[in-house]
Amino acid sequence: MKKITLFATLFLFLIIACKSSNNSNANFLKITLEPKSNSSVSGTATFSEKNGFVTFEAKISGLKPGIHAIHIHEKADCSAADAASAGGHWNPTFKNHGKWSDAEHHKGDIGNFTADVDGNGIISLKTDQWCIGCGDVTKDILGKGLIVHANPDDFTTQPTGNAGGRVACSAIIK
């Protein structure tokens, strides 16, 4: 009897775990950054949505040590050698460029992160200003591009933040 109860409990646990896993994958996206502008920058970024919040994390390597900007751009097009095909910053609410924490900022103004002496950097953000595939043009990140820049964002220069060349790009698509 104990074996049957143990088996039934394990079976039930597996069903619940699989169901939870499938539900969380519905709003999960992992993308791969590819080098641009003759760089050797690469990495991955994940977006996961739960309870109305999107959590973003990017892990990037091949950078020059120091501060770099990362932004969401208008188009999921990384075809140009310099990633100019991704367009400008994603700005569906027509705000001025700025820091994520400021009232005035583009929805794509993620911000700056630091690459260590080995050229590796990590950045993360959690927000209710984005969604994954919800169809709201002011929030939906699908169909956009993720760009890593050579320099830091100064959060002042309009409309780009003077962040320099585009050293990595990925389309934000499923």
JSON list of C-alpha atoms in Angstrom, two decimals:
[
{"chain": "A", "resi": 1, "resn": "MET", "atom": "CA", "xyz": [0.00, 0.00, 0.00]},
{"chain": "A", "resi": 2, "resn": "LYS", "atom": "CA", "xyz": [2.84, 2.40, 0.84]},
{"chain": "A", "resi": 3, "resn": "LYS", "atom": "CA", "xyz": [4.40, 1.78, -2.60]},
{"chain": "A", "resi": 4, "resn": "ILE", "atom": "CA", "xyz": [1.12, 2.60, -4.36]},
{"chain": "A", "resi": 5, "resn": "THR", "atom": "CA", "xyz": [0.65, 5.77, -2.30]},
{"chain": "A", "resi": 6, "resn": "LEU", "atom": "CA", "xyz": [4.25, 6.80, -2.96]},
{"chain": "A", "resi": 7, "resn": "PHE", "atom": "CA", "xyz": [3.85, 6.10, -6.68]},
{"chain": "A", "resi": 8, "resn": "ALA", "atom": "CA", "xyz": [0.55, 8.04, -6.83]},
{"chain": "A", "resi": 9, "resn": "THR", "atom": "CA", "xyz": [2.11, 10.98, -4.98]},
{"chain": "A", "resi": 10, "resn": "LEU", "atom": "CA", "xyz": [5.12, 11.01, -7.29]},
{"chain": "A", "resi": 11, "resn": "PHE", "atom": "CA", "xyz": [2.88, 10.76, -10.36]},
{"chain": "A", "resi": 12, "resn": "LEU", "atom": "CA", "xyz": [0.71, 13.67, -9.15]},
{"chain": "A", "resi": 13, "resn": "PHE", "atom": "CA", "xyz": [3.82, 15.74, -8.42]},
{"chain": "A", "resi": 14, "resn": "LEU", "atom": "CA", "xyz": [5.14, 15.15, -11.95]},
{"chain": "A", "resi": 15, "resn": "ILE", "atom": "CA", "xyz": [1.83, 16.17, -13.52]},
{"chain": "A", "resi": 16, "resn": "ILE", "atom": "CA", "xyz": [1.73, 19.39, -11.49]},
{"chain": "A", "resi": 17, "resn": "ALA", "atom": "CA", "xyz": [5.39, 20.14, -12.25]},
{"chain": "A", "resi": 18, "resn": "CYS", "atom": "CA", "xyz": [4.88, 19.63, -15.98]},
{"chain": "A", "resi": 19, "resn": "LYS", "atom": "CA", "xyz": [1.75, 21.78, -15.98]},
{"chain": "A", "resi": 20, "resn": "SER", "atom": "CA", "xyz": [3.55, 24.57, -14.09]},
{"chain": "A", "resi": 21, "resn": "SER", "atom": "CA", "xyz": [6.49, 24.35, -16.45]},
{"chain": "A", "resi": 22, "resn": "ASN", "atom": "CA", "xyz": [4.27, 24.57, -19.52]},
{"chain": "A", "resi": 23, "resn": "ASN", "atom": "CA", "xyz": [2.41, 27.58, -18.13]},
{"chain": "A", "resi": 24, "resn": "SER", "atom": "CA", "xyz": [5.60, 29.47, -17.35]},
{"chain": "A", "resi": 25, "resn": "ASN", "atom": "CA", "xyz": [7.04, 28.74, -20.82]},
{"chain": "A", "resi": 26, "resn": "ALA", "atom": "CA", "xyz": [4.07, 30.42, -22.49]},
{"chain": "A", "resi": 27, "resn": "ASN", "atom": "CA", "xyz": [5.57, 33.80, -21.55]},
{"chain": "A", "resi": 28, "resn": "PHE", "atom": "CA", "xyz": [9.27, 32.98, -21.66]},
{"chain": "A", "resi": 29, "resn": "LEU", "atom": "CA", "xyz": [11.66, 33.96, -24.41]},
{"chain": "A", "resi": 30, "resn": "LYS", "atom": "CA", "xyz": [15.39, 33.37, -24.81]},
{"chain": "A", "resi": 31, "resn": "ILE", "atom": "CA", "xyz": [17.28, 35.13, -27.59]},
{"chain": "A", "resi": 32, "resn": "THR", "atom": "CA", "xyz": [20.88, 35.05, -28.79]},
{"chain": "A", "resi": 33, "resn": "LEU", "atom": "CA", "xyz": [22.88, 38.21, -29.41]},
{"chain": "A", "resi": 34, "resn": "GLU", "atom": "CA", "xyz": [25.08, 38.16, -32.49]},
{"chain": "A", "resi": 35, "resn": "PRO", "atom": "CA", "xyz": [28.18, 40.31, -33.12]},
{"chain": "A", "resi": 36, "resn": "LYS", "atom": "CA", "xyz": [27.83, 43.47, -35.21]},
{"chain": "A", "resi": 37, "resn": "SER", "atom": "CA", "xyz": [30.13, 46.26, -36.41]},
{"chain": "A", "resi": 38, "resn": "ASN", "atom": "CA", "xyz": [33.11, 43.85, -36.62]},
{"chain": "A", "resi": 39, "resn": "SER", "atom": "CA", "xyz": [32.92, 43.09, -32.89]},
{"chain": "A", "resi": 40, "resn": "SER", "atom": "CA", "xyz": [33.21, 39.75, -31.14]},
{"chain": "A", "resi": 41, "resn": "VAL", "atom": "CA", "xyz": [30.35, 40.51, -28.75]},
{"chain": "A", "resi": 42, "resn": "SER", "atom": "CA", "xyz": [27.84, 37.74, -28.12]},
{"chain": "A", "resi": 43, "resn": "GLY", "atom": "CA", "xyz": [25.46, 36.62, -25.44]},
{"chain": "A", "resi": 44, "resn": "THR", "atom": "CA", "xyz": [21.94, 35.69, -24.50]},
{"chain": "A", "resi": 45, "resn": "ALA", "atom": "CA", "xyz": [18.95, 37.52, -23.11]},
{"chain": "A", "resi": 46, "resn": "THR", "atom": "CA", "xyz": [15.84, 36.16, -21.46]},
{"chain": "A", "resi": 47, "resn": "PHE", "atom": "CA", "xyz": [12.43, 37.72, -21.00]},
{"chain": "A", "resi": 48, "resn": "SER", "atom": "CA", "xyz": [9.89, 36.06, -18.72]},
{"chain": "A", "resi": 49, "resn": "GLU", "atom": "CA", "xyz": [6.45, 37.36, -17.85]},
{"chain": "A", "resi": 50, "resn": "LYS", "atom": "CA", "xyz": [4.56, 36.53, -14.68]},
{"chain": "A", "resi": 51, "resn": "ASN", "atom": "CA", "xyz": [1.72, 38.32, -12.91]},
{"chain": "A", "resi": 52, "resn": "GLY", "atom": "CA", "xyz": [1.93, 41.36, -15.19]},
{"chain": "A", "resi": 53, "resn": "PHE", "atom": "CA", "xyz": [5.70, 41.86, -14.82]},
{"chain": "A", "resi": 54, "resn": "VAL", "atom": "CA", "xyz": [8.44, 41.07, -17.34]},
{"chain": "A", "resi": 55, "resn": "THR", "atom": "CA", "xyz": [11.84, 40.11, -15.97]},
{"chain": "A", "resi": 56, "resn": "PHE", "atom": "CA", "xyz": [14.73, 40.73, -18.36]},
{"chain": "A", "resi": 57, "resn": "GLU", "atom": "CA", "xyz": [18.28, 39.44, -17.99]},
{"chain": "A", "resi": 58, "resn": "ALA", "atom": "CA", "xyz": [21.16, 39.63, -20.45]},
{"chain": "A", "resi": 59, "resn": "LYS", "atom": "CA", "xyz": [24.55, 37.94, -20.18]},
{"chain": "A", "resi": 60, "resn": "ILE", "atom": "CA", "xyz": [27.04, 39.38, -22.62]},
{"chain": "A", "resi": 61, "resn": "SER", "atom": "CA", "xyz": [30.68, 38.58, -23.43]},
{"chain": "A", "resi": 62, "resn": "GLY", "atom": "CA", "xyz": [33.38, 39.84, -25.80]},
{"chain": "A", "resi": 63, "resn": "LEU", "atom": "CA", "xyz": [32.98, 43.47, -24.70]},
{"chain": "A", "resi": 64, "resn": "LYS", "atom": "CA", "xyz": [35.68, 46.00, -23.97]},
{"chain": "A", "resi": 65, "resn": "PRO", "atom": "CA", "xyz": [35.89, 46.38, -20.18]},
{"chain": "A", "resi": 66, "resn": "GLY", "atom": "CA", "xyz": [33.81, 49.30, -18.95]},
{"chain": "A", "resi": 67, "resn": "ILE", "atom": "CA", "xyz": [30.31, 50.68, -19.24]},
{"chain": "A", "resi": 68, "resn": "HIS", "atom": "CA", "xyz": [27.97, 49.86, -22.14]},
{"chain": "A", "resi": 69, "resn": "ALA", "atom": "CA", "xyz": [24.37, 50.71, -23.01]},
{"chain": "A", "resi": 70, "resn": "ILE", "atom": "CA", "xyz": [21.64, 48.28, -23.98]},
{"chain": "A", "resi": 71, "resn": "HIS", "atom": "CA", "xyz": [18.35, 49.28, -25.58]},
{"chain": "A", "resi": 72, "resn": "ILE", "atom": "CA", "xyz": [15.30, 47.81, -27.25]},
{"chain": "A", "resi": 73, "resn": "HIS", "atom": "CA", "xyz": [15.04, 49.15, -30.81]},
{"chain": "A", "resi": 74, "resn": "GLU", "atom": "CA", "xyz": [12.05, 49.49, -33.14]},
{"chain": "A", "resi": 75, "resn": "LYS", "atom": "CA", "xyz": [12.58, 46.53, -35.47]},
{"chain": "A", "resi": 76, "resn": "ALA", "atom": "CA", "xyz": [13.46, 42.84, -35.19]},
{"chain": "A", "resi": 77, "resn": "ASP", "atom": "CA", "xyz": [15.96, 43.26, -38.02]},
{"chain": "A", "resi": 78, "resn": "CYS", "atom": "CA", "xyz": [19.66, 42.63, -37.42]},
{"chain": "A", "resi": 79, "resn": "SER", "atom": "CA", "xyz": [20.52, 42.14, -41.09]},
{"chain": "A", "resi": 80, "resn": "ALA", "atom": "CA", "xyz": [22.78, 45.20, -41.48]},
{"chain": "A", "resi": 81, "resn": "ALA", "atom": "CA", "xyz": [26.47, 44.76, -40.61]},
{"chain": "A", "resi": 82, "resn": "ASP", "atom": "CA", "xyz": [26.15, 47.64, -38.12]},
{"chain": "A", "resi": 83, "resn": "ALA", "atom": "CA", "xyz": [22.60, 46.68, -36.99]},
{"chain": "A", "resi": 84, "resn": "ALA", "atom": "CA", "xyz": [21.22, 50.00, -38.29]},
{"chain": "A", "resi": 85, "resn": "SER", "atom": "CA", "xyz": [18.39, 47.90, -39.75]},
{"chain": "A", "resi": 86, "resn": "ALA", "atom": "CA", "xyz": [16.95, 47.62, -36.21]},
{"chain": "A", "resi": 87, "resn": "GLY", "atom": "CA", "xyz": [15.94, 51.29, -36.40]},
{"chain": "A", "resi": 88, "resn": "GLY", "atom": "CA", "xyz": [15.93, 53.74, -33.51]},
{"chain": "A", "resi": 89, "resn": "HIS", "atom": "CA", "xyz": [15.00, 53.19, -29.88]},
{"chain": "A", "resi": 90, "resn": "TRP", "atom": "CA", "xyz": [11.59, 51.69, -29.30]},
{"chain": "A", "resi": 91, "resn": "ASN", "atom": "CA", "xyz": [9.50, 54.68, -28.20]},
{"chain": "A", "resi": 92, "resn": "PRO", "atom": "CA", "xyz": [5.78, 53.91, -28.60]},
{"chain": "A", "resi": 93, "resn": "THR", "atom": "CA", "xyz": [4.72, 56.60, -26.12]},
{"chain": "A", "resi": 94, "resn": "PHE", "atom": "CA", "xyz": [6.76, 59.38, -27.80]},
{"chain": "A", "resi": 95, "resn": "LYS", "atom": "CA", "xyz": [8.76, 60.37, -24.72]},
{"chain": "A", "resi": 96, "resn": "ASN", "atom": "CA", "xyz": [12.21, 61.94, -24.57]},
{"chain": "A", "resi": 97, "resn": "HIS", "atom": "CA", "xyz": [15.21, 59.64, -24.17]},
{"chain": "A", "resi": 98, "resn": "GLY", "atom": "CA", "xyz": [16.28, 59.22, -20.54]},
{"chain": "A", "resi": 99, "resn": "LYS", "atom": "CA", "xyz": [17.00, 56.94, -17.61]},
{"chain": "A", "resi": 100, "resn": "TRP", "atom": "CA", "xyz": [14.62, 54.08, -16.98]},
{"chain": "A", "resi": 101, "resn": "SER", "atom": "CA", "xyz": [13.85, 55.46, -13.52]},
{"chain": "A", "resi": 102, "resn": "ASP", "atom": "CA", "xyz": [12.96, 58.94, -14.85]},
{"chain": "A", "resi": 103, "resn": "ALA", "atom": "CA", "xyz": [9.45, 59.97, -15.88]},
{"chain": "A", "resi": 104, "resn": "GLU", "atom": "CA", "xyz": [10.70, 60.73, -19.41]},
{"chain": "A", "resi": 105, "resn": "HIS", "atom": "CA", "xyz": [12.26, 57.71, -21.10]},
{"chain": "A", "resi": 106, "resn": "HIS", "atom": "CA", "xyz": [11.70, 55.50, -24.11]},
{"chain": "A", "resi": 107, "resn": "LYS", "atom": "CA", "xyz": [10.19, 52.08, -23.37]},
{"chain": "A", "resi": 108, "resn": "GLY", "atom": "CA", "xyz": [13.41, 50.74, -24.91]},
{"chain": "A", "resi": 109, "resn": "ASP", "atom": "CA", "xyz": [15.79, 52.72, -22.67]},
{"chain": "A", "resi": 110, "resn": "ILE", "atom": "CA", "xyz": [17.02, 49.80, -20.56]},
{"chain": "A", "resi": 111, "resn": "GLY", "atom": "CA", "xyz": [20.21, 51.52, -19.41]},
{"chain": "A", "resi": 112, "resn": "ASN", "atom": "CA", "xyz": [23.87, 50.81, -18.75]},
{"chain": "A", "resi": 113, "resn": "PHE", "atom": "CA", "xyz": [25.79, 47.84, -17.43]},
{"chain": "A", "resi": 114, "resn": "THR", "atom": "CA", "xyz": [29.46, 47.19, -16.70]},
{"chain": "A", "resi": 115, "resn": "ALA", "atom": "CA", "xyz": [31.68, 44.68, -18.46]},
{"chain": "A", "resi": 116, "resn": "ASP", "atom": "CA", "xyz": [34.39, 43.28, -16.19]},
{"chain": "A", "resi": 117, "resn": "VAL", "atom": "CA", "xyz": [38.10, 43.01, -17.08]},
{"chain": "A", "resi": 118, "resn": "ASP", "atom": "CA", "xyz": [37.32, 39.84, -19.06]},
{"chain": "A", "resi": 119, "resn": "GLY", "atom": "CA", "xyz": [34.65, 41.63, -21.12]},
{"chain": "A", "resi": 120, "resn": "ASN", "atom": "CA", "xyz": [31.67, 39.94, -19.46]},
{"chain": "A", "resi": 121, "resn": "GLY", "atom": "CA", "xyz": [28.59, 41.80, -18.27]},
{"chain": "A", "resi": 122, "resn": "ILE", "atom": "CA", "xyz": [25.16, 41.07, -16.85]},
{"chain": "A", "resi": 123, "resn": "ILE", "atom": "CA", "xyz": [22.13, 43.33, -16.64]},
{"chain": "A", "resi": 124, "resn": "SER", "atom": "CA", "xyz": [18.64, 42.68, -15.33]},
{"chain": "A", "resi": 125, "resn": "LEU", "atom": "CA", "xyz": [15.41, 44.60, -15.04]},
{"chain": "A", "resi": 126, "resn": "LYS", "atom": "CA", "xyz": [11.87, 43.88, -13.88]},
{"chain": "A", "resi": 127, "resn": "THR", "atom": "CA", "xyz": [9.02, 46.00, -15.19]},
{"chain": "A", "resi": 128, "resn": "ASP", "atom": "CA", "xyz": [5.28, 46.22, -15.73]},
{"chain": "A", "resi": 129, "resn": "GLN", "atom": "CA", "xyz": [5.88, 48.53, -18.73]},
{"chain": "A", "resi": 130, "resn": "TRP", "atom": "CA", "xyz": [6.48, 45.57, -21.07]},
{"chain": "A", "resi": 131, "resn": "CYS", "atom": "CA", "xyz": [4.60, 42.43, -22.08]},
{"chain": "A", "resi": 132, "resn": "ILE", "atom": "CA", "xyz": [5.44, 39.43, -24.25]},
{"chain": "A", "resi": 133, "resn": "GLY", "atom": "CA", "xyz": [2.98, 39.02, -27.10]},
{"chain": "A", "resi": 134, "resn": "CYS", "atom": "CA", "xyz": [0.04, 40.83, -25.47]},
{"chain": "A", "resi": 135, "resn": "GLY", "atom": "CA", "xyz": [-0.68, 42.93, -28.57]},
{"chain": "A", "resi": 136, "resn": "ASP", "atom": "CA", "xyz": [-0.60, 46.28, -26.74]},
{"chain": "A", "resi": 137, "resn": "VAL", "atom": "CA", "xyz": [1.55, 48.46, -29.04]},
{"chain": "A", "resi": 138, "resn": "THR", "atom": "CA", "xyz": [2.74, 50.54, -26.07]},
{"chain": "A", "resi": 139, "resn": "LYS", "atom": "CA", "xyz": [4.00, 47.47, -24.14]},
{"chain": "A", "resi": 140, "resn": "ASP", "atom": "CA", "xyz": [4.60, 44.49, -26.43]},
{"chain": "A", "resi": 141, "resn": "ILE", "atom": "CA", "xyz": [8.32, 43.75, -26.93]},
{"chain": "A", "resi": 142, "resn": "LEU", "atom": "CA", "xyz": [7.79, 41.08, -29.62]},
{"chain": "A", "resi": 143, "resn": "GLY", "atom": "CA", "xyz": [8.94, 42.19, -33.04]},
{"chain": "A", "resi": 144, "resn": "LYS", "atom": "CA", "xyz": [11.56, 44.55, -31.64]},
{"chain": "A", "resi": 145, "resn": "GLY", "atom": "CA", "xyz": [15.37, 44.35, -31.60]},
{"chain": "A", "resi": 146, "resn": "LEU", "atom": "CA", "xyz": [17.77, 44.20, -28.65]},
{"chain": "A", "resi": 147, "resn": "ILE", "atom": "CA", "xyz": [20.97, 46.20, -29.20]},
{"chain": "A", "resi": 148, "resn": "VAL", "atom": "CA", "xyz": [24.18, 46.34, -27.14]},
{"chain": "A", "resi": 149, "resn": "HIS", "atom": "CA", "xyz": [26.17, 49.54, -27.68]},
{"chain": "A", "resi": 150, "resn": "ALA", "atom": "CA", "xyz": [29.92, 50.19, -27.59]},
{"chain": "A", "resi": 151, "resn": "ASN", "atom": "CA", "xyz": [29.65, 53.06, -25.10]},
{"chain": "A", "resi": 152, "resn": "PRO", "atom": "CA", "xyz": [27.58, 54.10, -22.08]},
{"chain": "A", "resi": 153, "resn": "ASP", "atom": "CA", "xyz": [24.28, 55.91, -22.41]},
{"chain": "A", "resi": 154, "resn": "ASP", "atom": "CA", "xyz": [24.62, 59.52, -21.20]},
{"chain": "A", "resi": 155, "resn": "PHE", "atom": "CA", "xyz": [20.80, 59.65, -20.61]},
{"chain": "A", "resi": 156, "resn": "THR", "atom": "CA", "xyz": [20.76, 63.18, -22.02]},
{"chain": "A", "resi": 157, "resn": "THR", "atom": "CA", "xyz": [21.57, 63.26, -25.74]},
{"chain": "A", "resi": 158, "resn": "GLN", "atom": "CA", "xyz": [18.36, 63.04, -27.80]},
{"chain": "A", "resi": 159, "resn": "PRO", "atom": "CA", "xyz": [17.21, 60.65, -29.06]},
{"chain": "A", "resi": 160, "resn": "THR", "atom": "CA", "xyz": [20.02, 58.09, -28.59]},
{"chain": "A", "resi": 161, "resn": "GLY", "atom": "CA", "xyz": [21.95, 58.77, -25.39]},
{"chain": "A", "resi": 162, "resn": "ASN", "atom": "CA", "xyz": [25.18, 59.02, -27.43]},
{"chain": "A", "resi": 163, "resn": "ALA", "atom": "CA", "xyz": [25.84, 55.33, -26.75]},
{"chain": "A", "resi": 164, "resn": "GLY", "atom": "CA", "xyz": [28.04, 54.73, -29.78]},
{"chain": "A", "resi": 165, "resn": "GLY", "atom": "CA", "xyz": [28.12, 51.88, -32.27]},
{"chain": "A", "resi": 166, "resn": "ARG", "atom": "CA", "xyz": [25.93, 48.81, -32.16]},
{"chain": "A", "resi": 167, "resn": "VAL", "atom": "CA", "xyz": [28.17, 45.88, -31.21]},
{"chain": "A", "resi": 168, "resn": "ALA", "atom": "CA", "xyz": [25.52, 43.15, -30.83]},
{"chain": "A", "resi": 169, "resn": "CYS", "atom": "CA", "xyz": [21.95, 42.59, -31.95]},
{"chain": "A", "resi": 170, "resn": "SER", "atom": "CA", "xyz": [19.10, 40.11, -31.65]},
{"chain": "A", "resi": 171, "resn": "ALA", "atom": "CA", "xyz": [15.54, 40.07, -32.86]},
{"chain": "A", "resi": 172, "resn": "ILE", "atom": "CA", "xyz": [13.01, 39.70, -30.05]},
{"chain": "A", "resi": 173, "resn": "ILE", "atom": "CA", "xyz": [10.88, 37.02, -31.63]},
{"chain": "A", "resi": 174, "resn": "LYS", "atom": "CA", "xyz": [9.48, 33.62, -30.66]}
]
